mmCIF file of C-alpha atoms in Angstrom:
data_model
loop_
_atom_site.group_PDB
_atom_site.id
_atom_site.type_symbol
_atom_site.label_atom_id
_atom_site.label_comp_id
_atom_site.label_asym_id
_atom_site.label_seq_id
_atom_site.Cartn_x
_atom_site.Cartn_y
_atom_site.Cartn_z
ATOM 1 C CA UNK A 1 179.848 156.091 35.190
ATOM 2 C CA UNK A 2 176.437 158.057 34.851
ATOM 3 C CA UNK A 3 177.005 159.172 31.139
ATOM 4 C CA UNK A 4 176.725 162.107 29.040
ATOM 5 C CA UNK A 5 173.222 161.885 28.509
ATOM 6 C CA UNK A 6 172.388 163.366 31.979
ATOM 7 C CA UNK A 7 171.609 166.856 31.620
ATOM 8 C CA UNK A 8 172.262 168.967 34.984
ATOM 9 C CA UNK A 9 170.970 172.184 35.414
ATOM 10 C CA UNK A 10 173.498 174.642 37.847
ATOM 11 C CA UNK A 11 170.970 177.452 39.125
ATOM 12 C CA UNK A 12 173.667 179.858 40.740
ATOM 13 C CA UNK A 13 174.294 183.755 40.453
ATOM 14 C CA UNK A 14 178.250 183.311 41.315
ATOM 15 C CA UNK A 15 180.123 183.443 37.690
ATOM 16 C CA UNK A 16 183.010 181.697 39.606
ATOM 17 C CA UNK A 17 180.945 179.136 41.472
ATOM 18 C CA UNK A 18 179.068 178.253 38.707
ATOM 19 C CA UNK A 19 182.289 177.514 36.342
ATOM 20 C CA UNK A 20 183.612 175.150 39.101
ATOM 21 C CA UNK A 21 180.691 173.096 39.118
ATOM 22 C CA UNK A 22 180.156 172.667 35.753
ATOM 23 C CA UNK A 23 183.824 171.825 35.433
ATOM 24 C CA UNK A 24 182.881 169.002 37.944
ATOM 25 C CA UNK A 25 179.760 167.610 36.013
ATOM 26 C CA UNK A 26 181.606 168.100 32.889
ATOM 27 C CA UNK A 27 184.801 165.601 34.493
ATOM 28 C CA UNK A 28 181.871 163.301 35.854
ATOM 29 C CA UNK A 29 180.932 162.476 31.618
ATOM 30 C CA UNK A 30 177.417 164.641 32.470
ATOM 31 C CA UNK A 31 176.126 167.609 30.557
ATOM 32 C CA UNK A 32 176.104 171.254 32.344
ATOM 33 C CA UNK A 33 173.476 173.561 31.896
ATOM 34 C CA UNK A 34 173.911 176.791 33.874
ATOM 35 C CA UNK A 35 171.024 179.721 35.235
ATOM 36 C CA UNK A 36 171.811 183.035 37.256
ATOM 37 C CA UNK A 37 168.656 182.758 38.765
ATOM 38 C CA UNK A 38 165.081 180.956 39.493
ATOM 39 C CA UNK A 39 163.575 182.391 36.894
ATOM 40 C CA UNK A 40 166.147 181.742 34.293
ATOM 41 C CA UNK A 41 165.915 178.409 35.716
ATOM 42 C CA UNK A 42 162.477 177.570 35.373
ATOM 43 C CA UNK A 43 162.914 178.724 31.168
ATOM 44 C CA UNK A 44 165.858 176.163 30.675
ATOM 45 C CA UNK A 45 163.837 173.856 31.896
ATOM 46 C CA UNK A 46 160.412 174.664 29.651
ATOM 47 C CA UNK A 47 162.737 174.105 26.772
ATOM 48 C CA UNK A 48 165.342 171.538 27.891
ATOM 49 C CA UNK A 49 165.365 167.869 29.244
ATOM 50 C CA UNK A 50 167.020 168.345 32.266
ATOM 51 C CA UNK A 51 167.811 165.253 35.250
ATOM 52 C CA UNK A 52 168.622 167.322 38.249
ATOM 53 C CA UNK A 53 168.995 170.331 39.370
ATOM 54 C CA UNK A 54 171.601 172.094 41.828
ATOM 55 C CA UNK A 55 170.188 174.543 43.279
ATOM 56 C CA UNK A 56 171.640 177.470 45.373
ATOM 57 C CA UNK A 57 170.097 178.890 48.437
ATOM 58 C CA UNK A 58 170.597 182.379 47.915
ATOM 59 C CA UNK A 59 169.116 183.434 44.555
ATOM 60 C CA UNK A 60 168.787 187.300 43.291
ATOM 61 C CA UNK A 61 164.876 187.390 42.720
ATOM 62 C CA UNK A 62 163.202 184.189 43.576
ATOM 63 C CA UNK A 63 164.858 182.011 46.633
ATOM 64 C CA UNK A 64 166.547 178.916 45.980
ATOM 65 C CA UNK A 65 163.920 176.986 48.392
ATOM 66 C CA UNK A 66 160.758 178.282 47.210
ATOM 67 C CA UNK A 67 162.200 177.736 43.359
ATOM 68 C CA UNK A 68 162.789 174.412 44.996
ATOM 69 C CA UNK A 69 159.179 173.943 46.348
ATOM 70 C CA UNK A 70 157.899 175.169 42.961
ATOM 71 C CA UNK A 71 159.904 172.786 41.082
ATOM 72 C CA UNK A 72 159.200 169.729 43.305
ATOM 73 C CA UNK A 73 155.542 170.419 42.879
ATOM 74 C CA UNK A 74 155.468 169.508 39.555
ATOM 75 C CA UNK A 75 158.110 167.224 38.430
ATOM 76 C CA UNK A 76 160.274 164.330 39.843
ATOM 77 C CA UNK A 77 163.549 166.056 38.567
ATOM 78 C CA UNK A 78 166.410 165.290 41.150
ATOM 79 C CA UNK A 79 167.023 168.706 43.188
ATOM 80 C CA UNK A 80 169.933 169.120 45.046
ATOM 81 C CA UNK A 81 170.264 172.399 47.476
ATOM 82 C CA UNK A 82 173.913 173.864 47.257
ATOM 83 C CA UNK A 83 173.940 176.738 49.990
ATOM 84 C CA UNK A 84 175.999 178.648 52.279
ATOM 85 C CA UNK A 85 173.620 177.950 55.218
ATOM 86 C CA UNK A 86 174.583 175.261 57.250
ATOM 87 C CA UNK A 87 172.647 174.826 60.112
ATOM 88 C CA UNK A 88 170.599 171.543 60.973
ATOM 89 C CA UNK A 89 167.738 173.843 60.936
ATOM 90 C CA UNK A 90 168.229 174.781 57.240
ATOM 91 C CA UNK A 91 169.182 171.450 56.475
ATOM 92 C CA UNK A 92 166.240 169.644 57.539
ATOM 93 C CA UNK A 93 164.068 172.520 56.110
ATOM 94 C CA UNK A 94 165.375 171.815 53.176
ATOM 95 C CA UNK A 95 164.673 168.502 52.492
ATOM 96 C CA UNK A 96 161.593 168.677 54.273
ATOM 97 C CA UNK A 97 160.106 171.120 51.755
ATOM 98 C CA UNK A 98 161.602 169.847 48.350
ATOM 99 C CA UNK A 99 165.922 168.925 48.094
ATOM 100 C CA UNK A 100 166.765 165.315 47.886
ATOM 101 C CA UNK A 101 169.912 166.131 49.242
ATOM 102 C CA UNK A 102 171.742 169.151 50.920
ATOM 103 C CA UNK A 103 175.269 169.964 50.394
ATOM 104 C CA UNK A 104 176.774 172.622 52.200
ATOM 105 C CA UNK A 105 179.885 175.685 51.084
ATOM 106 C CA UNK A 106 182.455 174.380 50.872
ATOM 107 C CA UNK A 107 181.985 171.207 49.753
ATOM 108 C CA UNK A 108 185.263 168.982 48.659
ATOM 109 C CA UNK A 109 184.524 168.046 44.761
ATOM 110 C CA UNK A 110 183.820 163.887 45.557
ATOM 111 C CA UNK A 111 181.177 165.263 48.193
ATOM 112 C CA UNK A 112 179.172 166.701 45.441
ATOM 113 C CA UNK A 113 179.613 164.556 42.996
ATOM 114 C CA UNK A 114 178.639 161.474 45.051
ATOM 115 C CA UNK A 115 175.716 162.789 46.401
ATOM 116 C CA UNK A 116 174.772 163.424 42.677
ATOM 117 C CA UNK A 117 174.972 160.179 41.375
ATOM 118 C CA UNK A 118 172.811 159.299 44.491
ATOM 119 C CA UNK A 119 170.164 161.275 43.575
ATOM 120 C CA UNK A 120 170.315 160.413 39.929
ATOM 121 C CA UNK A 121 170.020 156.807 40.862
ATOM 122 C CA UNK A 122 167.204 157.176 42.560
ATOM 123 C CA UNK A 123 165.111 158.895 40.709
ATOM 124 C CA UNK A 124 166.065 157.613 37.632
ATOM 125 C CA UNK A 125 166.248 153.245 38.974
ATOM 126 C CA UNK A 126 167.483 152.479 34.860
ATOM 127 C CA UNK A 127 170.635 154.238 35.401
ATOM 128 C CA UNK A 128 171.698 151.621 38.194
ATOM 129 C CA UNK A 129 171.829 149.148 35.294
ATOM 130 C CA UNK A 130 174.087 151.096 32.775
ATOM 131 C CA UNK A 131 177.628 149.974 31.998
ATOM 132 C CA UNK A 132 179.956 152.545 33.749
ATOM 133 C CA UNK A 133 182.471 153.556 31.385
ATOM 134 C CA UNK A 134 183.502 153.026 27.227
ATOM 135 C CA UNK A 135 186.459 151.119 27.210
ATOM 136 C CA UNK A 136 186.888 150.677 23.983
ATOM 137 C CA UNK A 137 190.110 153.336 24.397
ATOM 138 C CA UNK A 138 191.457 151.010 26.818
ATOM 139 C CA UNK A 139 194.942 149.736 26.011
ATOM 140 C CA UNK A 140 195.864 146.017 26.583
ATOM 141 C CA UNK A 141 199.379 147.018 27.668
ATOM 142 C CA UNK A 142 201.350 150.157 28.698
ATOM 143 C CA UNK A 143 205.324 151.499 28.945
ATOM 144 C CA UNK A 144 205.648 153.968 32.088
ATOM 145 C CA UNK A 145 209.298 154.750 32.226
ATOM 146 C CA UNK A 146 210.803 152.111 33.399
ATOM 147 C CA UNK A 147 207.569 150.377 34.142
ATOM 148 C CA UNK A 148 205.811 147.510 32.259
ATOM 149 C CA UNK A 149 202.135 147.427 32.517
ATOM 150 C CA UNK A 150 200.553 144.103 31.220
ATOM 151 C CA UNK A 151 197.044 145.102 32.049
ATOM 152 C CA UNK A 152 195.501 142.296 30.825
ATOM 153 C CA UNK A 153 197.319 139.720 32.909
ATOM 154 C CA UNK A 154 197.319 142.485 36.051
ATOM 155 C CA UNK A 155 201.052 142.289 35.857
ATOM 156 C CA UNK A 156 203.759 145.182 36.596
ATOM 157 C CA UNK A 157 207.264 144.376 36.204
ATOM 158 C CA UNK A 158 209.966 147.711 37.099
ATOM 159 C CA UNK A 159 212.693 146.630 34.413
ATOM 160 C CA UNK A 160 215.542 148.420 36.316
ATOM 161 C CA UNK A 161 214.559 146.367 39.759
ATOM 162 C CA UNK A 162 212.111 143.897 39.347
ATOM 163 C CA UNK A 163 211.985 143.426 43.250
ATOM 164 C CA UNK A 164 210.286 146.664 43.029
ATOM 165 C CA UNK A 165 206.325 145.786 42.706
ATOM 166 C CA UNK A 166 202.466 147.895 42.864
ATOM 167 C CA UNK A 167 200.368 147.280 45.846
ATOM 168 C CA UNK A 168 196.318 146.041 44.745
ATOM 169 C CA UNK A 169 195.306 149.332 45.211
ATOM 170 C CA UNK A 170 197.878 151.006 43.141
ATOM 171 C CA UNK A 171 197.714 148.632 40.173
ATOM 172 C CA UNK A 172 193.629 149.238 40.650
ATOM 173 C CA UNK A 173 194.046 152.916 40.443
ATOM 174 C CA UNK A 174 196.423 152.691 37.479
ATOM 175 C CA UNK A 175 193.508 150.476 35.799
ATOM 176 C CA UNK A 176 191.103 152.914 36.201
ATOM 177 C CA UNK A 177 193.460 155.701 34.808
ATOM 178 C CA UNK A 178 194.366 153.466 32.114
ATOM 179 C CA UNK A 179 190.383 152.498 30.881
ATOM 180 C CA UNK A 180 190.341 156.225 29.213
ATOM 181 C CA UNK A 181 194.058 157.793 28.530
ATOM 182 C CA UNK A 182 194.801 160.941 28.420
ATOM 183 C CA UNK A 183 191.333 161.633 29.678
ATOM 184 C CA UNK A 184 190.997 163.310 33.201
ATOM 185 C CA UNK A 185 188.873 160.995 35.416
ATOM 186 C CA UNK A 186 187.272 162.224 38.988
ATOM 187 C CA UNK A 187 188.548 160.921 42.526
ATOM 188 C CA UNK A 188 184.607 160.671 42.641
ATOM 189 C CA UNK A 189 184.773 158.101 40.168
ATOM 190 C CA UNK A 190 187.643 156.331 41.469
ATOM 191 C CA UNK A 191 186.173 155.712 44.882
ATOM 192 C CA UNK A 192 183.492 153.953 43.063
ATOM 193 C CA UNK A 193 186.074 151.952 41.053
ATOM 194 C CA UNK A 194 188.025 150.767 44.076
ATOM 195 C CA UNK A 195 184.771 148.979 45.329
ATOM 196 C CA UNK A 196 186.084 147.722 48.492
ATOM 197 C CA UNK A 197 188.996 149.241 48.377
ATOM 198 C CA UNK A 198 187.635 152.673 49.062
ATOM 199 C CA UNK A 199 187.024 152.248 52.469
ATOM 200 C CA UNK A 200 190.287 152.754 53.360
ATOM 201 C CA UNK A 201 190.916 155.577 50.557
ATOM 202 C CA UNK A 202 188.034 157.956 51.523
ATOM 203 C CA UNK A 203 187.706 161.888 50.565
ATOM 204 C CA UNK A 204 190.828 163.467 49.871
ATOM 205 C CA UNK A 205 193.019 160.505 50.265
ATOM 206 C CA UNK A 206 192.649 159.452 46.915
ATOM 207 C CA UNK A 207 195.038 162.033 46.615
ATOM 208 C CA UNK A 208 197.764 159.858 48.991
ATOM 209 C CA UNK A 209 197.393 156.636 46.767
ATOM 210 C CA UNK A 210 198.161 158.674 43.773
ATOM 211 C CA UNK A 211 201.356 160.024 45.341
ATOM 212 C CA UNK A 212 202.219 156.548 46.274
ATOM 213 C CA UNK A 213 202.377 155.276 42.464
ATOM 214 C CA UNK A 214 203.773 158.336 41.459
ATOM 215 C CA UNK A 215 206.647 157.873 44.108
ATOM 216 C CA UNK A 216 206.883 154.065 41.909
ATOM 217 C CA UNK A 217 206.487 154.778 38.595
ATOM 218 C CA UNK A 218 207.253 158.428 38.062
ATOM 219 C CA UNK A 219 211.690 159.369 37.799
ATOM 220 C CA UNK A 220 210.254 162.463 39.204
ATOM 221 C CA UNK A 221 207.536 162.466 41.573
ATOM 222 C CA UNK A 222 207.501 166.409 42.351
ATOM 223 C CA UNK A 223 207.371 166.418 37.828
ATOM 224 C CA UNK A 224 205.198 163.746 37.239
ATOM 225 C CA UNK A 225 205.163 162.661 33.609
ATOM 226 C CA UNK A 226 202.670 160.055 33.109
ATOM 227 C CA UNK A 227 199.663 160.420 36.269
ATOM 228 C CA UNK A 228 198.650 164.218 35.832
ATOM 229 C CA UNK A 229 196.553 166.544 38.112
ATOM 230 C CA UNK A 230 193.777 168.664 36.002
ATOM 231 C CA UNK A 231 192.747 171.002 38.078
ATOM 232 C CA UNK A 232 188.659 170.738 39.754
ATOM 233 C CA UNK A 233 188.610 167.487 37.135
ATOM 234 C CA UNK A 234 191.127 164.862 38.714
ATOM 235 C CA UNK A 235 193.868 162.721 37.625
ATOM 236 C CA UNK A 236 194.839 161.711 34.016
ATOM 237 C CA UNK A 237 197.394 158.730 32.586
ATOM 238 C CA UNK A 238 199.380 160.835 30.238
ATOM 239 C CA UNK A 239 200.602 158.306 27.297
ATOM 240 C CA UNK A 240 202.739 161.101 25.315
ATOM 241 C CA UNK A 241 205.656 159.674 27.168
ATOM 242 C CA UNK A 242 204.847 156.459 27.059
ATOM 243 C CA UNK A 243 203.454 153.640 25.022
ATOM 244 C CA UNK A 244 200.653 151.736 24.592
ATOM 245 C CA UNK A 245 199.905 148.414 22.882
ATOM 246 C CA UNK A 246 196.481 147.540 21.543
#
């Protein structure tokens, strides 16, 4: 994953709007900086580094585009136009005149976030090269109920039915839970972990394959104990009713 060293700057005038998305770039490991408006904008970034910028179309004062023009014309920071207008017209306009990409209200979380880490690797190529995630958290072994977890081996074993057993995909998504516990990690970032995988578990169907292993692993699925939902951040492995072995 991108880490927290990425510094995005959230230039929006809706309190609510702009809370959401920093809750997103906060789940994602990146740093949020927020701005009302263009002009509050353009003074975060005379004093801060800043890698992108999400900017919204419709800005009290100063217009989203033009701040987007201005921008453009004298840096290479990543801009990203998050707007209300969705026509191909305003699209192309857009990114004619200064966006690197164009997301549209509203967007589903793993839209936005994806297209960020697009931008980011582009215009900053050394990123492409950096390890994804800090795994030194990540346990060698796991109790789930009445699940064993050998994650070093890639082993699962149900002790009350052992003919019971995880699909690729599930153990792979209970891997990528398991590399930071008790942390909440993105569906964003779990596409990218199921390499070729995601194909087939696009968008909001994450959210199936997590049902799926809850419907395994979890005595209740409806009350899950141990894969969590955090609201706008995604899914955490809860250990507090489990255990883990080094």
């Amino acid at each position: 994953m991108l880490n927290e060293r990425i510094r995005i700057l959230i230039v929006e005038d809706d309190p609510d709007m702009a809370e959401l998305i920093s809750d997103l770039v906060e789940a994602e490991g990146w740093t949020p900086l927020t701005a009302p408006s263009a002009e509050e904008a353009a003074g975060v970034i005379s004093r801060e580094t800043v890698h992108l910028v999400l900017v919204d179309h419709n800005l009290p004062g100063t217009s989203g585009r033009t701040f987007a023009q201005r921008l453009r014309a004298q840096t290479n920071i990543g801009i990203v136009m998050v707007t209300a207008a969705g026509s191909a017209a305003d699209r192309v306009l857009g990114l004619e005149t200064a966006a690197d990409d164009y997301v549209v209200k509203p967007f589903e979380p793993i839209e936005l976030t994806a297209r960020i880490k697009a931008v980011l690797r582009r215009t900053i190529p050394s990123l492409k090269h950096e390890p994804e995630i800090d795994r030194k958290h990540e346990p060698a072994a796991l109790r789930l109920g009445d699940w064993s977890v050998d994650l070093k081996n890639r082993r699962a074993v149900c002790l009350n039915d052992p003919a019971k057993s995880l699909t690729s995909a599930e153990f792979a998504l209970l891997e990528i839970l398991a590399e930071t516990p008790n942390l909440p990690v993105s569906r964003a970032h779990i596409l990218d972990r199921l390499g070729a995988e995601s194909e087939r578990y696009i968008d909001r169907n994450v959210d199936v394959l997590v049902l799926r292993l809850r419907r395994k692993i979890e005595r209740n699925p409806d009350l899950p104990r141990h894969i969590q939902t955090r609201r706008s951040k995604g899914y955490v492995l809860s250990t507090d009713d489990g255990e883990l072995s080094p």
